[in-house]
Coordinates of C-alpha atoms in Angstrom, one line a residue:
M139 CA -14.3 22.6 -20.4
D140 CA -15.2 19.2 -19.1
A141 CA -13.5 16.6 -16.8
D142 CA -12.0 14.7 -19.7
K143 CA -10.6 17.8 -21.4
F144 CA -9.1 19.1 -18.2
A145 CA -7.5 15.7 -17.5
E146 CA -6.0 15.8 -21.0
L147 CA -4.5 19.2 -20.4
V148 CA -3.1 18.0 -17.0
R149 CA -1.6 14.9 -18.7
H150 CA 0.2 17.0 -21.2
G151 CA 1.5 19.3 -18.4
N152 CA 2.0 22.7 -20.1
E153 CA -1.1 24.9 -20.0
K154 CA -2.5 27.9 -18.1
L155 CA -6.2 28.3 -17.3
R156 CA -8.4 30.9 -15.8
V157 CA -9.9 30.3 -12.4
D158 CA -12.8 32.4 -11.1
N159 CA -15.0 32.6 -8.1
V160 CA -12.2 31.3 -5.9
V161 CA -12.8 31.0 -2.2
V162 CA -10.0 30.3 0.2
E163 CA -10.8 29.3 3.8
A164 CA -7.7 30.1 5.7
G165 CA -8.6 29.4 9.4
D166 CA -11.1 31.9 10.5
A167 CA -10.5 34.2 7.4
K168 CA -12.2 33.8 4.1
L169 CA -10.5 35.1 1.0
R170 CA -11.9 35.7 -2.5
G171 CA -10.3 36.3 -5.8
K172 CA -9.5 35.0 -9.3
G173 CA -6.3 34.0 -11.0
I174 CA -4.4 31.6 -13.2
L175 CA -4.0 27.8 -12.8
R176 CA -0.6 26.8 -14.1
I177 CA -0.4 23.3 -15.2
E178 CA 3.1 22.0 -15.3
R179 CA 4.7 18.5 -15.6
D180 CA 5.6 18.2 -11.8
S181 CA 3.0 20.5 -10.2
L182 CA -0.3 22.3 -10.3
E183 CA -0.1 25.9 -9.0
V184 CA -2.5 28.7 -8.8
D185 CA -1.6 32.4 -8.9
L186 CA -4.5 34.0 -7.1
T187 CA -5.2 37.7 -7.0
L188 CA -7.0 39.1 -3.9
R189 CA -8.4 42.5 -3.3
G190 CA -8.5 44.5 -0.1
R191 CA -7.3 41.7 2.2
T192 CA -4.2 40.8 4.1
V193 CA -2.9 37.3 3.7
P194 CA -3.2 35.5 7.2
G195 CA 0.0 34.5 8.9
H196 CA 0.7 30.9 9.7
A197 CA 2.9 28.9 12.1
R198 CA 6.4 27.7 11.0
V199 CA 5.4 24.1 11.6
V200 CA 2.2 23.2 9.5
T201 CA 0.0 20.5 10.6
K202 CA -3.2 19.1 9.0
K203 CA -5.4 21.5 11.1
N204 CA -3.5 24.5 9.6
L205 CA -4.2 23.7 6.0
W206 CA -6.2 25.9 3.8
R207 CA -9.2 25.0 1.7
M208 CA -9.8 26.4 -1.8
S209 CA -12.6 26.1 -4.2
G210 CA -13.6 27.7 -7.5
L211 CA -14.3 27.4 -11.2
V212 CA -11.8 26.4 -14.0
S213 CA -12.4 28.2 -17.3
G214 CA -15.8 29.4 -15.8
H215 CA -17.5 26.0 -15.8
L216 CA -15.5 23.2 -14.1
A217 CA -15.9 23.3 -10.3
F218 CA -13.0 22.2 -8.2
R219 CA -11.7 22.2 -4.7
C220 CA -8.6 21.4 -2.8
D221 CA -8.7 20.7 0.9
T222 CA -5.0 20.4 1.5
V223 CA -3.5 23.8 0.5
S224 CA -0.4 24.7 2.4
P225 CA -0.5 28.1 4.0
G226 CA 3.2 28.6 3.0
G227 CA 4.0 30.1 -0.4
T228 CA 4.9 33.3 -2.1
A229 CA 2.9 36.6 -1.8
T230 CA 3.4 39.9 -3.7
S231 CA 1.6 43.2 -3.4
R232 CA 1.3 46.0 -5.9
N233 CA -1.2 49.0 -5.7
G234 CA -3.3 47.3 -3.1
I235 CA -3.6 44.2 -5.1
I236 CA -2.3 41.0 -3.5
T237 CA -1.2 37.9 -5.4
I238 CA -0.5 34.6 -3.8
T239 CA 1.0 31.4 -5.3
R240 CA 0.0 28.1 -3.8
R241 CA 0.4 24.5 -4.9
L242 CA -2.6 22.3 -5.3
H243 CA -2.2 18.6 -4.6
P244 CA -4.6 17.1 -5.3
I245 CA -7.4 18.8 -7.2
E246 CA -10.8 17.2 -6.7
L247 CA -13.4 18.1 -9.4
V248 CA -16.7 18.7 -7.6
T249 CA -19.5 16.3 -8.5
E250 CA -23.0 16.2 -7.3
R251 CA -23.5 13.6 -4.7
P252 CA -25.8 10.9 -6.0
D253 CA -27.6 10.7 -2.7
S254 CA -28.3 14.4 -2.5
P255 CA -32.0 15.5 -2.6
K256 CA -31.4 17.5 -5.8
A257 CA -29.9 14.4 -7.5
K258 CA -32.7 12.2 -6.4
R259 CA -35.3 14.7 -7.5
R260 CA -33.7 15.1 -11.0
R261 CA -33.6 11.3 -11.4
R262 CA -37.3 11.0 -10.5
I263 CA -38.3 13.7 -13.1
L264 CA -36.1 12.0 -15.7
Q265 CA -37.6 8.6 -15.0
K266 CA -41.2 10.0 -15.3
Q267 CA -40.4 11.6 -18.6
L268 CA -39.0 8.3 -20.1
G269 CA -41.9 6.3 -18.6
L270 CA -39.6 4.3 -16.4
K271 CA -40.4 2.8 -12.9
P272 CA -38.6 4.5 -10.1
L273 CA -35.6 2.4 -9.2
D274 CA -34.4 1.8 -5.7
D275 CA -30.8 3.1 -5.8
A276 CA -30.1 1.4 -2.6
L277 CA -30.2 -1.9 -4.3
D278 CA -27.1 -1.3 -6.3
R279 CA -24.2 -1.3 -3.8
S280 CA -21.4 -1.9 -6.3
F281 CA -18.3 0.3 -6.5
E282 CA -15.7 1.0 -9.1
F283 CA -12.4 2.9 -9.5
E284 CA -10.7 4.0 -12.7
A285 CA -7.2 5.3 -12.5
T286 CA -4.2 6.1 -14.8
I287 CA -0.5 5.9 -13.9
V288 CA 1.8 8.0 -16.2
N289 CA 4.5 6.4 -18.2
C290 CA 4.0 3.0 -16.5
P291 CA 4.6 -0.1 -18.6
L292 CA 2.2 -3.1 -18.5
P293 CA 3.7 -5.3 -15.9
A294 CA 2.1 -8.6 -17.1
A295 CA -0.4 -9.9 -19.7
N296 CA -3.1 -12.6 -20.0
G297 CA -5.5 -10.8 -22.3
K298 CA -5.7 -8.9 -25.4
T299 CA -7.6 -6.3 -27.4
K300 CA -9.0 -7.1 -30.8
T301 CA -9.6 -4.2 -33.2
T302 CA -11.7 -4.7 -36.4
W303 CA -11.9 -2.4 -39.4
M304 CA -14.5 -2.5 -42.1
N305 CA -13.9 -1.0 -45.5
D306 CA -16.3 -1.0 -48.3
F307 CA -13.6 -2.2 -50.7
L308 CA -11.2 -4.1 -48.6
G309 CA -13.8 -5.8 -46.4
E310 CA -13.1 -6.7 -42.9
T311 CA -9.6 -6.6 -41.3
W312 CA -8.6 -6.9 -37.7
S313 CA -5.5 -6.9 -35.5
S314 CA -5.0 -7.9 -31.7
S315 CA -2.7 -6.6 -29.2
L316 CA -1.5 -8.4 -25.9
D317 CA -2.2 -5.3 -23.8
T318 CA -4.3 -6.5 -20.8
F319 CA -3.8 -8.3 -17.4
S320 CA -6.9 -9.1 -15.4
G321 CA -7.3 -10.8 -12.1
E322 CA -9.5 -11.2 -9.0
L323 CA -9.2 -10.5 -5.3
A324 CA -11.6 -11.7 -2.5
T325 CA -14.3 -9.1 -3.2
A326 CA -13.1 -7.2 -6.4
R327 CA -11.8 -7.9 -9.9
Y328 CA -9.3 -5.7 -11.7
A329 CA -7.7 -5.0 -15.1
L330 CA -4.5 -3.4 -16.0
I331 CA -4.7 -2.2 -19.7
C332 CA -2.0 -0.4 -21.8
A333 CA -3.5 3.0 -22.4
K334 CA -4.2 4.3 -26.0
N335 CA -1.1 6.6 -25.9
G336 CA 1.1 3.5 -25.5
S337 CA 3.0 4.8 -22.4
D338 CA 0.4 5.0 -19.6
L339 CA -1.3 2.3 -17.6
D340 CA -5.1 2.3 -17.2
I341 CA -6.5 0.6 -14.0
Y342 CA -10.0 -0.7 -13.5
F343 CA -11.0 -1.9 -10.1
R344 CA -14.6 -3.2 -9.7
S345 CA -16.6 -5.0 -7.0
K346 CA -17.5 -8.6 -7.7
E347 CA -21.1 -9.5 -8.2
G348 CA -22.6 -10.1 -4.8
S349 CA -20.0 -7.9 -3.1
E350 CA -21.2 -4.7 -1.6
S351 CA -19.6 -1.3 -1.0
G352 CA -18.4 -0.9 2.5
G353 CA -19.0 2.8 2.4
E354 CA -16.5 5.4 0.9
D355 CA -13.8 4.8 3.4
G356 CA -14.0 1.0 3.0
D357 CA -13.9 1.2 -0.8
W358 CA -11.0 3.5 -0.8
R359 CA -9.2 1.2 1.7
K360 CA -9.5 -1.7 -0.7
F361 CA -8.5 0.3 -3.7
R362 CA -5.4 1.7 -1.8
A363 CA -4.4 -1.8 -0.8
F364 CA -4.6 -3.0 -4.4
L365 CA -2.4 -0.1 -5.5
A366 CA 0.1 -1.0 -2.8
A367 CA 0.1 -4.5 -3.9
L368 CA 0.6 -3.5 -7.5
A369 CA 3.6 -1.3 -6.4
F370 CA 5.0 -4.2 -4.4
A371 CA 4.9 -6.5 -7.5
N372 CA 6.1 -4.1 -10.2
G373 CA 8.2 -1.8 -8.2
V374 CA 6.5 1.4 -9.4
Q375 CA 5.1 4.1 -7.1
P376 CA 1.3 3.7 -7.1
W377 CA 0.6 7.4 -7.8
P378 CA -2.2 7.7 -10.5
F379 CA -2.5 11.2 -11.8
R380 CA -6.2 10.7 -12.2
I381 CA -8.7 8.6 -10.1
K382 CA -12.5 8.3 -10.7
Y383 CA -14.6 6.6 -7.9
S384 CA -18.2 5.5 -8.5
C385 CA -20.6 3.8 -6.2
G386 CA -24.0 2.4 -7.2
G387 CA -23.4 3.4 -10.7
H388 CA -23.0 7.1 -9.8
R389 CA -19.8 9.2 -9.9
V390 CA -18.8 10.2 -6.3
S391 CA -15.4 11.8 -6.8
E392 CA -12.7 12.5 -9.3
I393 CA -9.1 13.4 -8.2
L394 CA -6.3 14.8 -10.4
C395 CA -2.6 15.3 -9.5
A396 CA 0.3 16.6 -11.7
A397 CA 1.1 14.1 -14.3
R398 CA 4.5 13.2 -12.9
T399 CA 6.4 9.9 -13.9
P400 CA 6.4 7.9 -10.7
A401 CA 9.7 6.5 -9.2
R402 CA 10.4 2.9 -9.6
T403 CA 13.0 0.3 -8.3
S404 CA 14.5 -2.6 -10.3
Y405 CA 14.2 -4.7 -7.1
S406 CA 10.7 -6.2 -7.3
P407 CA 9.6 -9.8 -6.8
V408 CA 8.0 -10.1 -10.3
N409 CA 9.8 -8.5 -13.3
E410 CA 8.2 -8.0 -16.7
A411 CA 9.7 -11.2 -18.2
I412 CA 8.0 -13.3 -15.4
G413 CA 4.8 -11.2 -15.7
F414 CA 4.4 -11.9 -19.4
Q415 CA 5.7 -15.6 -19.4
K416 CA 4.0 -16.7 -16.1
S417 CA 1.2 -14.2 -15.6
E418 CA -0.5 -16.4 -12.9
A419 CA 2.5 -15.8 -10.6
F420 CA 2.0 -12.0 -11.0
G421 CA -1.7 -12.4 -10.1
L422 CA -0.9 -14.4 -7.1
A423 CA 1.5 -11.9 -5.8
I424 CA -1.1 -9.2 -6.3
K425 CA -3.7 -11.1 -4.4
A426 CA -1.5 -12.1 -1.5
A427 CA -0.1 -8.6 -1.1
A428 CA -3.5 -6.8 -1.3
E429 CA -5.1 -9.1 1.3
F430 CA -2.1 -8.6 3.7
L431 CA -2.0 -4.8 3.2
E432 CA -5.8 -4.1 3.4
P433 CA -6.1 -4.1 7.3
T434 CA -5.1 -0.7 8.9
T435 CA -2.4 -1.8 11.2
E436 CA 0.9 -0.1 12.4
L437 CA 2.9 -3.0 10.8
N438 CA 1.3 -2.3 7.4
R439 CA 1.8 1.4 7.8
Q440 CA 5.5 1.0 8.4
L441 CA 5.9 -1.7 5.6
T442 CA 4.2 0.5 3.1
H443 CA 6.5 3.5 4.0
L444 CA 9.6 1.3 3.8
L445 CA 8.7 0.0 0.4
F446 CA 8.0 3.7 -0.7
L447 CA 11.5 4.6 0.4
F448 CA 13.0 1.7 -1.8
R449 CA 11.1 2.8 -4.8
E450 CA 12.1 6.4 -4.3
A451 CA 15.7 5.2 -4.2
G452 CA 15.3 4.3 -7.8
K453 CA 15.3 7.8 -8.9
S454 CA 18.4 9.2 -10.3
Q455 CA 18.4 12.4 -8.2
F456 CA 17.7 10.6 -5.0
S457 CA 19.9 11.3 -2.0
W458 CA 22.9 9.1 -1.9
R459 CA 22.8 9.0 1.9
L460 CA 19.3 7.5 2.0
R461 CA 20.4 5.0 -0.8
F462 CA 23.3 3.9 1.5
W463 CA 21.0 3.7 4.5
L464 CA 18.6 1.4 2.6
Y465 CA 21.6 -0.8 1.4
V466 CA 22.9 -1.2 4.9
F467 CA 19.6 -2.2 6.4
S468 CA 18.2 -4.3 3.6

């Protein structure tokens, strides 16, 4: 089991996997056990079997400081953790064996930090074996994000993919598909590409040459601002089910959530017709919105939340009361 295989199972949304060596940090208590990770379309839940322990109680009102932390191995190999496990959930006891069910959102696959002593030592050994000169990793300050949004159409296009086939008898044939939109921000460039399955949207967000990483928090702030700008332009909730973050050419983190189809609203400044016929207008909307939303201000926080509510109102099962409220105050 590797990260790509696990992501494929999460995308399909109907699987059960064994989890071992599970450790739960619940306040001052530490619980250990094993169980089953249930992968469903709208949730990732773990049924965890504990031995000889009582499940700690929790307050009725749960705050960030009350959240549990969980780590373990999926299928005996893939290390994971979740630092936002709600203490609330179901618990059963039979013959002294306690089983608890908790939802995991999101799951982070544990990767070795590139700046850890162990990673640096391994690179030095490999460079010596290959006869390469030691490289100064600090010189590479680039960063990159890769993400996938489920069932999200390509909102605009200004590029294509060309596929070539070579056959001994037929010779060379090729086909092309208008499946890409690329653009630039002040410090980064990006591409939106229709995924191979034809329904998902793959996102690539990379720092420009000469632009350096602003640290993990700074890089995430830029990427979240870009996602918020994309959501503003196409009306789809910016909720990728998978995000990979790299810095200096090394993987820093990989996060997965349940592969839910995000909500969307039909009220967006750039529809698909404009996106394909006048793609430059879509790019300008993305750039303006990303630059406006990147600073961490109270205005941006409230604006982002209001846009979130408008997109949620596009769901068929959304509360009619909130729809009415949004209509009145829009």
